Amino acid sequence: MKFVIDLLKGMVIGLANIIPGVSGGTMMVSMGIYDNIISSITHIFKEFKKSVLTLLPYFIGMGAGIVGLSFLITYLFEHFPLPTALLFIGLIIGGIPLIYGKMKHGMKKFSFVHVVLFVLLFVMVILLQVFGSRSSGNVVLEPGIVTMLLLLIIGVIASATMVIPGVSGSMVLMLLGFYNPILEEVTAFITALVHLDFERLLRGIALLLPFGIGVLLGIFFVAKLIEWLLSKYESYTYSGILGLVVASPVVIFLQIGAGNVTVLSFFAGVAALAAGCVAAYFLGRE
């Protein structure tokens, strides 16, 4: 039964990664599995079997969510933006008490530092969305040593957004001008693979391999950093995470809006919000 529940949690994380303004890390925190996933990533070499068994259902669920439900979510956001947005906002809001509880757990006393961290990271996510949505310039990718080193660094930066709650990976890549070029390279690589275009495949490997290596390195080392922060400064770290997570509902509306609100969509949205909160509560239970 636990495996099935973890699969469902993985599906929610996968869906979050394809929703504008939402990060998988946000959903991990909301469902109470953030610490467990971070620990499994950082101990994957020391406790390989245990870590793989922990991560496997989440990754299977993520793949199933992205591949199997991405078209459905896209359709729902296009035709029913308010209820769909409120469903995911409910999933986020439903997890806030859990995050607050973790913050209080490591807190000796509430201080001004907690407020500063919350506000700074809340504002950072909002500004990232505002400037990211205005960014239209894309870099030009051409194989070469400098480009490969740059893509390695970009991969590390992109991976941080997969681990850090509240930060959308696509938003960061758009802000840096790498989102569309990398997406185009992935599409071209798949097309070249189908048509056995070896020259185009070599170009794709030269550009995508350093990016992929950067992503893997970044996930591991950023997870290590977060694990260290949680062990040394638990309440302060969760105060910052709370700011990142609380900003996510604002970002969702900045990114997609609510469309034309009708009486029916309003009540459907309220029901979806409640359903999201309840789902987050049950998925977040140990």
XYZ file of C-alpha atoms in Angstrom:
286
model
C 0.000 0.000 0.000
C 2.862 2.366 0.832
C 4.353 1.760 -2.630
C 1.058 2.796 -4.266
C 0.811 5.936 -2.110
C 4.413 6.838 -2.993
C 3.545 6.330 -6.677
C 0.668 8.799 -6.301
C 2.988 11.285 -4.610
C 5.442 10.869 -7.473
C 2.666 11.574 -9.977
C 1.820 14.814 -8.161
C 5.512 15.828 -8.266
C 5.694 15.002 -11.968
C 2.578 17.045 -12.731
C 3.976 19.960 -10.720
C 7.043 20.048 -12.969
C 4.905 20.707 -16.059
C 2.734 23.378 -14.429
C 3.867 26.976 -14.939
C 5.220 28.487 -11.729
C 5.159 25.280 -9.677
C 8.192 23.214 -8.728
C 8.398 19.552 -7.831
C 10.229 20.560 -4.670
C 7.152 22.477 -3.512
C 5.005 19.384 -3.744
C 7.654 17.259 -2.021
C 7.545 19.618 0.964
C 3.743 19.842 0.954
C 3.436 16.049 1.048
C 6.021 15.640 3.810
C 8.555 13.634 1.791
C 11.147 16.357 1.160
C 13.577 15.317 3.919
C 13.323 11.655 2.938
C 14.063 12.313 -0.747
C 16.968 14.659 0.057
C 18.458 12.077 2.415
C 18.079 9.282 -0.168
C 19.840 11.385 -2.834
C 22.752 12.365 -0.568
C 23.244 8.802 0.743
C 22.801 7.008 -2.582
C 26.451 5.841 -2.621
C 26.630 4.856 1.054
C 23.191 3.219 1.203
C 22.592 2.388 -2.450
C 19.886 -0.291 -2.107
C 17.886 1.584 0.527
C 18.096 4.880 -1.387
C 17.061 3.317 -4.703
C 14.110 1.504 -3.102
C 13.001 4.795 -1.522
C 13.346 6.859 -4.708
C 12.041 4.259 -7.182
C 8.260 4.659 -6.622
C 8.591 8.458 -6.691
C 10.485 8.411 -9.986
C 8.096 5.873 -11.551
C 5.181 8.051 -10.447
C 6.867 11.191 -11.799
C 7.390 9.545 -15.187
C 3.804 8.294 -15.263
C 2.473 11.718 -14.288
C 4.494 13.580 -16.922
C 3.906 11.118 -19.770
C 0.382 9.970 -18.951
C -1.298 13.096 -17.611
C 0.562 16.055 -19.141
C -1.944 16.387 -22.015
C -4.876 16.217 -19.595
C -3.406 18.911 -17.336
C -2.636 21.114 -20.355
C -6.245 20.703 -21.535
C -7.652 21.481 -18.081
C -5.517 24.611 -17.704
C -6.579 25.772 -21.163
C -10.335 25.213 -20.691
C -10.788 25.353 -16.891
C -7.929 27.553 -15.626
C -9.439 28.675 -12.310
C -10.527 25.270 -10.917
C -7.328 23.589 -12.132
C -5.097 26.301 -10.666
C -6.999 26.188 -7.375
C -6.622 22.404 -7.200
C -2.831 22.727 -7.180
C -2.954 25.770 -4.924
C -4.971 23.592 -2.524
C -2.247 20.932 -2.684
C 0.278 23.629 -1.731
C -1.823 25.257 1.006
C -2.687 21.861 2.499
C 0.995 21.237 3.151
C 1.745 24.587 4.839
C 0.807 23.422 8.382
C 3.253 20.535 7.988
C 6.057 22.914 6.947
C 5.237 25.283 9.812
C 5.332 22.351 12.213
C 8.801 21.377 10.981
C 9.939 24.985 11.390
C 8.665 25.069 14.990
C 10.261 21.692 15.720
C 13.787 23.068 15.460
C 12.969 26.523 16.830
C 14.194 27.583 20.252
C 12.410 30.916 19.909
C 10.837 32.917 17.108
C 13.206 35.639 15.907
C 13.468 38.477 13.419
C 15.745 36.270 11.278
C 12.826 33.909 10.608
C 10.749 36.813 9.277
C 13.604 38.158 7.123
C 14.276 34.752 5.549
C 10.577 34.209 4.860
C 10.117 37.648 3.246
C 13.369 37.567 1.240
C 12.678 34.190 -0.346
C 8.999 35.001 -0.902
C 9.960 38.202 -2.774
C 12.751 36.399 -4.661
C 10.303 33.900 -6.192
C 7.848 36.664 -7.193
C 10.619 38.757 -8.789
C 11.979 35.686 -10.571
C 8.562 35.153 -12.121
C 8.154 38.823 -13.105
C 11.575 39.133 -14.742
C 11.436 35.610 -16.161
C 8.158 36.334 -17.964
C 9.684 39.453 -19.540
C 12.794 37.670 -20.749
C 12.642 36.958 -24.472
C 16.292 36.726 -25.529
C 17.633 33.255 -26.240
C 21.271 32.202 -26.456
C 22.618 30.504 -29.574
C 24.099 27.076 -28.887
C 27.070 25.989 -30.998
C 29.309 23.034 -30.058
C 32.604 24.086 -28.482
C 34.579 23.912 -25.232
C 33.224 27.212 -23.898
C 29.615 26.290 -24.725
C 30.016 22.846 -23.130
C 31.429 24.340 -19.912
C 28.623 26.912 -19.891
C 25.978 24.187 -20.342
C 27.579 22.218 -17.486
C 27.134 25.261 -15.211
C 23.588 25.866 -16.497
C 22.802 22.215 -15.751
C 23.932 22.689 -12.146
C 21.774 25.831 -11.832
C 18.761 24.097 -13.417
C 19.100 21.115 -11.095
C 18.992 23.383 -8.052
C 15.477 24.371 -9.098
C 14.479 20.698 -9.039
C 15.557 20.372 -5.418
C 14.714 23.816 -4.021
C 10.975 24.266 -3.300
C 9.075 27.134 -4.868
C 11.446 27.737 -7.787
C 10.305 26.699 -11.271
C 13.082 25.202 -13.393
C 11.574 26.406 -16.667
C 11.296 29.909 -15.202
C 15.011 30.022 -14.337
C 16.073 28.668 -17.732
C 13.820 31.210 -19.480
C 15.359 34.025 -17.434
C 18.846 32.888 -18.472
C 17.789 32.459 -22.126
C 18.470 28.710 -22.252
C 14.955 27.224 -22.039
C 13.988 27.299 -25.726
C 17.479 26.463 -27.101
C 17.803 23.388 -24.844
C 14.226 22.299 -25.600
C 14.937 22.649 -29.335
C 18.117 20.582 -28.972
C 16.216 17.811 -27.175
C 13.556 17.770 -29.909
C 16.195 17.779 -32.668
C 18.122 14.969 -30.942
C 15.012 12.754 -30.774
C 14.233 13.497 -34.444
C 17.840 12.672 -35.436
C 17.634 9.424 -33.459
C 14.485 8.385 -35.328
C 16.044 9.209 -38.733
C 19.516 7.913 -37.796
C 21.096 11.282 -38.588
C 24.485 10.596 -36.972
C 25.915 14.049 -37.633
C 22.986 15.696 -35.838
C 23.180 13.073 -33.070
C 26.829 13.971 -32.397
C 25.897 17.661 -32.150
C 23.110 16.793 -29.716
C 25.434 14.687 -27.566
C 28.045 17.466 -27.508
C 25.455 19.958 -26.215
C 23.111 17.852 -24.089
C 25.662 15.578 -22.371
C 27.419 18.379 -20.415
C 24.007 19.813 -19.479
C 22.877 16.387 -18.227
C 26.084 15.887 -16.243
C 25.593 19.321 -14.683
C 22.033 18.414 -13.701
C 23.152 15.196 -11.973
C 26.046 16.916 -10.169
C 23.824 19.811 -9.135
C 21.058 17.602 -7.734
C 23.580 15.700 -5.599
C 25.540 18.700 -4.269
C 22.523 20.975 -3.760
C 20.826 18.130 -1.885
C 23.982 17.847 0.245
C 23.829 21.569 0.984
C 20.145 21.427 1.942
C 20.752 18.385 4.141
C 23.524 20.301 5.940
C 21.295 23.369 6.371
C 18.463 21.229 7.760
C 20.816 19.539 10.232
C 22.439 22.780 11.438
C 19.738 25.429 10.984
C 16.454 23.499 10.727
C 14.048 26.241 11.795
C 15.755 28.932 9.695
C 15.872 26.647 6.647
C 12.180 25.786 6.943
C 11.359 29.466 7.438
C 12.953 30.158 4.048
C 11.247 27.127 2.515
C 7.925 28.395 3.861
C 8.498 31.695 2.047
C 9.249 29.836 -1.197
C 6.163 27.641 -0.875
C 3.742 30.439 0.103
C 4.883 32.394 -2.979
C 3.924 29.518 -5.306
C 0.136 30.220 -5.379
C 0.871 33.860 -6.268
C 3.194 32.741 -9.062
C 0.560 30.368 -10.473
C -1.904 33.236 -10.908
C 0.799 35.553 -12.309
C 1.707 32.881 -14.845
C -1.673 31.601 -16.021
C -4.317 33.960 -14.631
C -7.810 32.771 -13.846
C -9.546 33.271 -17.200
C -13.171 34.362 -17.337
C -14.683 33.706 -13.919
C -18.268 32.475 -13.941
C -20.476 31.380 -11.073
C -19.937 27.746 -12.087
C -16.152 28.089 -12.355
C -16.056 29.917 -9.010
C -17.837 27.127 -7.123
C -15.885 24.471 -9.041
C -12.721 26.325 -8.028
C -13.732 26.363 -4.358
C -14.426 22.618 -4.511
C -11.076 22.006 -6.251
C -9.265 24.098 -3.632
C -10.849 22.073 -0.827
C -10.058 18.794 -2.610
C -6.426 19.855 -3.024
C -6.106 20.746 0.665
C -7.633 17.420 1.745
C -5.433 15.458 -0.680
C -2.305 17.232 0.608
C -3.307 16.427 4.187
C -3.733 12.713 3.522
C -0.675 12.436 1.245
C 1.378 14.273 3.867
C 0.492 11.867 6.667
C 3.295 9.553 7.716
